[in-house]
Amino acid sequence: MEPAQKDRTPFSDIDGLSAQMSEIVLDALTEMGRHPEIQRVRRVALEMLRPMTGQRLLDAGSGSGEVARVLAARVGADGEVLAVDHSSAVTAAAVDRHDGSNVRYLTGDVAALDMPGDSVDGVWCERVLQHVDDADRTIGELLRVTRPGGRICLVDTDWGSLAFDGMPGGLGAVVMAHVTGHFTPRQFDMGRTLRRRLVGAGLRDVVATPVTCLFASPASAAVVLPMVNPRVPADAWATPPGLRDEWLACVDAAGQSGTFLAVLTIWVVVGTKA
Ligand SMILES: C[S@@+](CC[C@H](N)C(=O)[O-])C[C@H]1O[C@@H](n2cnc3c(N)ncnc32)[C@H](O)[C@@H]1O
């Protein structure tokens, strides 16, 4: 049986995490927003969504609200951005960072939005679908609230594309076998499935762009990849004793010698509601 959403990745149920893990996850959201590779993904997505003055947009699974505030700057004073996130801790962090722009922060489930149909001009949903129970049902909900002619922009990771160099390949394979479905979602290939899902949901003009992110140091990678982040405590790993430390020592050595490399593809897919 599929596990309930809260039993999946740390981002599936932030409010249910230990205080230590919750702090790590909240910091991770902030650091990810500052990471040049995530900013590159977002620039591609912004170009593809093309937000316009006066629009009412939904940021579904909005995290600490950084993108919602960028979207608010694009839609201007006559527009509005609704930033919806499952987690009340994350929503509180987003409210703390509010900059006075036209964003409303709400707690809610993107799979069951408390919003009328056809009520927004566009949707941004970044790195959220990999964490939900049923991505197609959630896309259906995003479509329901979007007006005909409105645009939906989905951004998601393809964890199946993650590759490392500079560390022993055999050890990396053992680590990935343990952390897939634990640090990464079970739906580890979500990014590459987005185009098919939007076409299947009847959107028109679906365009998909893969953005391959390069991490050339352990510190840069650790912002996005929990399996190289030494801050993630040993008890969160659930791997055989010693594996985490052996792996992180190799990661560190590769960093010291300048040979560390990781690549991960994040997909941006946009379509128009017929
Ligand atoms: C990896 S974070 C991405 C956050 C934000 N979109 C960004 O790019 O910074 C995933 C976010 O999705 C939220 N989330 C997960 N499942 C959700 C659901 N069913 N409804 C609303 N938000 C959800 C989490 O609370 C978390 O803030």
Short mmCIF file of C-alpha atoms and ligand atoms in Angstrom, two decimals:
data_model
loop_
_atom_site.label_atom_id
_atom_site.label_comp_id
_atom_site.label_asym_id
_atom_site.label_seq_id
_atom_site.Cartn_x
_atom_site.Cartn_y
_atom_site.Cartn_z
CA MET A 1 0.00 0.00 0.00
CA GLU A 2 1.23 3.54 -0.76
CA PRO A 3 2.38 5.31 2.42
CA ALA A 4 0.38 8.38 3.44
CA GLN A 5 1.96 11.65 2.36
CA LYS A 6 3.25 12.39 5.86
CA ASP A 7 5.26 9.14 5.83
CA ARG A 8 7.34 10.16 2.84
CA THR A 9 10.10 12.77 2.52
CA PRO A 10 10.95 15.50 5.07
CA PHE A 11 9.15 18.03 2.82
CA SER A 12 5.94 15.98 2.86
CA ASP A 13 5.12 16.82 6.46
CA ILE A 14 7.39 19.57 7.76
CA ASP A 15 5.15 20.21 10.78
CA GLY A 16 5.59 16.56 11.85
CA LEU A 17 9.41 16.72 11.94
CA SER A 18 11.62 16.91 15.02
CA ALA A 19 12.67 20.45 15.98
CA GLN A 20 16.19 19.74 14.66
CA MET A 21 14.99 18.43 11.28
CA SER A 22 12.38 21.19 10.97
CA GLU A 23 15.12 23.81 11.42
CA ILE A 24 17.30 22.06 8.81
CA VAL A 25 14.40 21.94 6.33
CA LEU A 26 13.45 25.60 6.87
CA ASP A 27 17.10 26.66 6.44
CA ALA A 28 17.30 24.47 3.35
CA LEU A 29 14.34 26.30 1.77
CA THR A 30 16.09 29.64 2.29
CA GLU A 31 19.46 28.41 1.05
CA MET A 32 17.90 26.73 -1.99
CA GLY A 33 16.28 30.03 -2.97
CA ARG A 34 19.73 31.67 -2.90
CA HIS A 35 21.47 28.88 -4.83
CA PRO A 36 22.57 30.05 -8.31
CA GLU A 37 21.39 26.80 -9.94
CA ILE A 38 17.91 27.03 -8.40
CA GLN A 39 17.81 30.70 -9.43
CA ARG A 40 18.67 29.59 -12.98
CA VAL A 41 15.78 27.09 -12.94
CA ARG A 42 13.45 29.84 -11.70
CA ARG A 43 14.54 32.26 -14.44
CA VAL A 44 13.65 29.63 -17.04
CA ALA A 45 10.28 29.02 -15.34
CA LEU A 46 9.48 32.75 -15.11
CA GLU A 47 10.21 33.18 -18.81
CA MET A 48 7.96 30.24 -19.62
CA LEU A 49 5.04 31.25 -17.37
CA ARG A 50 5.18 34.92 -18.49
CA PRO A 51 3.33 36.48 -15.52
CA MET A 52 1.61 39.76 -16.45
CA THR A 53 0.50 42.92 -14.69
CA GLY A 54 -2.88 42.63 -13.00
CA GLN A 55 -2.96 38.83 -12.92
CA ARG A 56 -4.10 36.72 -9.98
CA LEU A 57 -1.62 33.87 -9.54
CA LEU A 58 -1.37 30.86 -7.25
CA ASP A 59 1.96 29.62 -5.88
CA ALA A 60 1.02 26.07 -4.90
CA GLY A 61 3.34 24.68 -2.20
CA SER A 62 4.97 28.07 -1.78
CA GLY A 63 7.54 27.29 0.94
CA SER A 64 9.02 30.44 2.42
CA GLY A 65 7.28 32.55 -0.22
CA GLU A 66 10.28 33.80 -2.18
CA VAL A 67 8.83 32.96 -5.57
CA ALA A 68 5.42 34.29 -4.53
CA ARG A 69 7.06 37.66 -3.81
CA VAL A 70 8.86 37.63 -7.17
CA LEU A 71 5.54 36.86 -8.88
CA ALA A 72 3.87 39.66 -6.90
CA ALA A 73 6.43 42.13 -8.26
CA ARG A 74 5.48 40.99 -11.78
CA VAL A 75 1.70 41.24 -11.32
CA GLY A 76 1.98 44.61 -9.58
CA ALA A 77 -0.44 46.44 -7.31
CA ASP A 78 -3.48 45.49 -9.41
CA GLY A 79 -2.65 41.80 -9.26
CA GLU A 80 -2.44 39.31 -6.42
CA VAL A 81 -0.51 36.17 -5.51
CA LEU A 82 -1.97 33.46 -3.30
CA ALA A 83 0.83 31.51 -1.61
CA VAL A 84 -0.51 28.19 -0.31
CA ASP A 85 1.54 25.69 1.71
CA HIS A 86 0.67 22.63 3.75
CA SER A 87 2.95 23.49 6.62
CA SER A 88 2.01 26.11 9.20
CA ALA A 89 5.69 26.44 10.26
CA VAL A 90 6.67 27.23 6.66
CA THR A 91 3.73 29.60 6.22
CA ALA A 92 4.74 31.44 9.42
CA ALA A 93 8.32 31.74 8.08
CA ALA A 94 6.92 33.13 4.81
CA VAL A 95 4.78 35.70 6.67
CA ASP A 96 7.88 36.76 8.65
CA ARG A 97 9.66 37.53 5.39
CA HIS A 98 6.77 39.43 3.85
CA ASP A 99 7.92 42.51 1.96
CA GLY A 100 4.61 44.37 1.72
CA SER A 101 3.89 43.11 -1.80
CA ASN A 102 0.54 41.77 -2.90
CA VAL A 103 0.90 38.22 -1.50
CA ARG A 104 -1.65 36.41 0.66
CA TYR A 105 -0.14 33.49 2.59
CA LEU A 106 -2.51 30.62 3.31
CA THR A 107 -2.16 27.18 4.85
CA GLY A 108 -3.77 24.47 2.74
CA ASP A 109 -3.43 21.28 0.75
CA VAL A 110 -2.70 21.76 -2.94
CA ALA A 111 -4.64 18.56 -3.64
CA ALA A 112 -7.83 20.05 -2.13
CA LEU A 113 -7.74 23.83 -2.46
CA ASP A 114 -10.29 25.97 -0.67
CA MET A 115 -10.74 28.14 -3.77
CA PRO A 116 -13.47 28.51 -6.37
CA GLY A 117 -13.01 27.12 -9.88
CA ASP A 118 -11.55 29.33 -12.64
CA SER A 119 -10.35 31.84 -10.02
CA VAL A 120 -6.69 32.35 -10.98
CA ASP A 121 -4.92 33.35 -14.19
CA GLY A 122 -1.91 31.13 -13.61
CA VAL A 123 -0.22 28.66 -11.29
CA TRP A 124 3.39 28.09 -10.21
CA CYS A 125 4.08 24.77 -8.49
CA GLU A 126 7.78 24.22 -7.76
CA ARG A 127 9.22 20.98 -6.37
CA VAL A 128 5.98 20.01 -4.67
CA LEU A 129 4.38 17.28 -6.80
CA GLN A 130 7.21 14.87 -5.92
CA HIS A 131 5.94 15.01 -2.32
CA VAL A 132 2.17 14.56 -2.77
CA ASP A 133 0.12 11.36 -2.68
CA ASP A 134 -1.33 11.65 -6.16
CA ALA A 135 0.32 14.06 -8.60
CA ASP A 136 -2.36 13.72 -11.30
CA ARG A 137 -5.17 14.45 -8.85
CA THR A 138 -3.21 17.49 -7.63
CA ILE A 139 -2.67 18.70 -11.21
CA GLY A 140 -6.44 18.28 -11.70
CA GLU A 141 -7.00 20.55 -8.70
CA LEU A 142 -4.57 23.17 -10.04
CA LEU A 143 -6.44 23.03 -13.34
CA ARG A 144 -9.82 23.37 -11.63
CA VAL A 145 -8.87 26.70 -10.03
CA THR A 146 -7.27 28.05 -13.24
CA ARG A 147 -9.47 29.97 -15.68
CA PRO A 148 -9.66 28.78 -19.30
CA GLY A 149 -6.67 30.24 -21.15
CA GLY A 150 -4.69 30.44 -17.89
CA ARG A 151 -1.22 28.92 -17.65
CA ILE A 152 0.22 26.30 -15.34
CA CYS A 153 3.95 26.10 -14.64
CA LEU A 154 5.23 22.96 -12.96
CA VAL A 155 8.84 22.68 -11.78
CA ASP A 156 10.07 19.36 -10.46
CA THR A 157 13.16 17.30 -9.85
CA ASP A 158 14.14 14.15 -11.68
CA TRP A 159 15.98 12.38 -8.88
CA GLY A 160 16.65 9.51 -11.29
CA SER A 161 19.01 11.85 -13.14
CA LEU A 162 21.23 12.44 -10.09
CA ALA A 163 24.83 11.46 -10.82
CA PHE A 164 28.07 11.92 -8.91
CA ASP A 165 31.71 11.86 -9.86
CA GLY A 166 34.85 11.99 -7.73
CA MET A 167 33.65 9.39 -5.19
CA PRO A 168 33.80 5.58 -5.52
CA GLY A 169 30.92 4.62 -7.83
CA GLY A 170 30.12 1.40 -5.96
CA LEU A 171 29.74 3.22 -2.66
CA GLY A 172 27.59 5.88 -4.32
CA ALA A 173 25.30 3.19 -5.72
CA VAL A 174 24.89 1.59 -2.27
CA VAL A 175 24.11 4.98 -0.72
CA MET A 176 21.55 5.83 -3.42
CA ALA A 177 19.90 2.43 -3.00
CA HIS A 178 19.38 3.30 0.67
CA VAL A 179 18.28 6.90 0.35
CA THR A 180 15.97 6.61 -2.69
CA GLY A 181 12.44 6.81 -1.33
CA HIS A 182 13.78 8.16 1.98
CA PHE A 183 15.65 11.41 1.30
CA THR A 184 14.26 11.38 -2.22
CA PRO A 185 10.59 10.72 -2.94
CA ARG A 186 9.39 7.33 -4.12
CA GLN A 187 8.21 9.14 -7.23
CA PHE A 188 11.88 9.86 -7.92
CA ASP A 189 11.40 10.67 -11.64
CA MET A 190 8.59 13.25 -11.20
CA GLY A 191 10.32 15.93 -13.33
CA ARG A 192 10.42 13.88 -16.52
CA THR A 193 6.77 12.79 -16.12
CA LEU A 194 5.35 16.34 -16.00
CA ARG A 195 5.01 16.80 -19.75
CA ARG A 196 3.07 13.55 -20.10
CA ARG A 197 0.85 14.48 -17.15
CA LEU A 198 -0.05 17.92 -18.56
CA VAL A 199 -0.68 16.51 -22.05
CA GLY A 200 -2.83 13.78 -20.46
CA ALA A 201 -4.77 16.39 -18.49
CA GLY A 202 -5.73 18.10 -21.77
CA LEU A 203 -3.56 21.22 -21.60
CA ARG A 204 -2.52 22.76 -24.88
CA ASP A 205 0.81 24.24 -25.98
CA VAL A 206 2.71 22.12 -23.47
CA VAL A 207 6.41 22.99 -23.46
CA ALA A 208 9.00 21.12 -21.38
CA THR A 209 12.51 22.35 -20.61
CA PRO A 210 15.07 20.27 -18.69
CA VAL A 211 17.58 22.32 -16.70
CA THR A 212 20.63 20.35 -15.60
CA CYS A 213 22.09 21.74 -12.40
CA LEU A 214 25.81 21.40 -11.75
CA PHE A 215 27.25 21.25 -8.25
CA ALA A 216 31.04 21.52 -8.27
CA SER A 217 31.64 21.39 -4.51
CA PRO A 218 30.12 19.49 -1.59
CA ALA A 219 29.01 22.76 0.02
CA SER A 220 27.14 23.83 -3.10
CA ALA A 221 25.58 20.37 -3.52
CA ALA A 222 24.56 20.08 0.13
CA VAL A 223 22.05 22.90 -0.29
CA VAL A 224 19.96 20.79 -2.68
CA LEU A 225 21.12 17.20 -2.08
CA PRO A 226 20.44 15.91 1.47
CA MET A 227 22.66 12.86 0.93
CA VAL A 228 25.79 15.03 0.87
CA ASN A 229 24.69 17.39 3.64
CA PRO A 230 26.68 16.70 6.83
CA ARG A 231 24.08 18.68 8.84
CA VAL A 232 21.50 15.92 8.29
CA PRO A 233 21.91 13.90 11.49
CA ALA A 234 22.89 10.21 11.47
CA ASP A 235 19.52 9.13 12.91
CA ALA A 236 17.70 10.66 9.93
CA TRP A 237 19.65 8.46 7.48
CA ALA A 238 18.22 5.03 8.39
CA THR A 239 21.21 3.39 6.65
CA PRO A 240 23.47 0.59 7.97
CA PRO A 241 25.90 1.87 10.64
CA GLY A 242 29.01 3.46 9.19
CA LEU A 243 27.71 3.92 5.63
CA ARG A 244 26.84 7.60 6.09
CA ASP A 245 30.23 8.42 7.64
CA GLU A 246 32.18 6.47 5.01
CA TRP A 247 30.26 8.21 2.21
CA LEU A 248 30.56 11.70 3.72
CA ALA A 249 34.32 11.16 4.23
CA CYS A 250 34.63 10.36 0.49
CA VAL A 251 32.51 13.42 -0.37
CA ASP A 252 34.76 15.56 1.81
CA ALA A 253 37.94 14.10 0.25
CA ALA A 254 36.58 14.77 -3.26
CA GLY A 255 35.82 18.33 -2.18
CA GLN A 256 39.33 18.79 -0.78
CA SER A 257 40.93 17.52 -3.99
CA GLY A 258 38.65 19.62 -6.18
CA THR A 259 37.24 16.54 -7.98
CA PHE A 260 33.72 16.49 -6.49
CA LEU A 261 30.89 16.74 -9.03
CA ALA A 262 27.12 16.20 -8.90
CA VAL A 263 24.48 16.83 -11.58
CA LEU A 264 20.70 16.84 -11.23
CA THR A 265 18.05 17.69 -13.83
CA ILE A 266 15.07 19.80 -12.81
CA TRP A 267 12.24 20.07 -15.35
CA VAL A 268 10.14 23.14 -16.09
CA VAL A 269 6.89 22.36 -17.90
CA VAL A 270 4.23 24.89 -18.90
CA GLY A 271 0.84 24.46 -20.53
CA THR A 272 -2.35 26.41 -21.16
CA LYS A 273 -5.81 25.38 -19.90
CA ALA A 274 -8.05 24.90 -22.92
C1 LIG B 1 10.83 21.44 -1.66
S1 LIG B 1 9.67 22.52 -0.90
C2 LIG B 1 9.47 23.71 -2.23
C3 LIG B 1 8.89 25.00 -1.73
C4 LIG B 1 8.79 26.12 -2.77
N1 LIG B 1 7.90 25.75 -3.86
C5 LIG B 1 10.16 26.47 -3.29
O1 LIG B 1 10.46 26.14 -4.44
O2 LIG B 1 10.95 27.07 -2.52
C6 LIG B 1 8.14 21.65 -0.93
C7 LIG B 1 7.02 22.44 -0.28
O3 LIG B 1 5.79 21.81 -0.58
C8 LIG B 1 4.96 21.87 0.56
N2 LIG B 1 3.96 20.80 0.41
C9 LIG B 1 4.16 19.47 0.39
N3 LIG B 1 2.98 18.83 0.21
C10 LIG B 1 2.02 19.78 0.11
C11 LIG B 1 0.61 19.76 -0.07
N4 LIG B 1 -0.05 18.61 -0.22
N5 LIG B 1 -0.05 20.93 -0.12
C12 LIG B 1 0.61 22.12 0.02
N6 LIG B 1 1.95 22.19 0.19
C13 LIG B 1 2.65 21.05 0.24
C14 LIG B 1 5.92 21.67 1.72
O4 LIG B 1 5.37 22.10 2.95
C15 LIG B 1 7.11 22.50 1.25
O5 LIG B 1 7.03 23.84 1.68
#
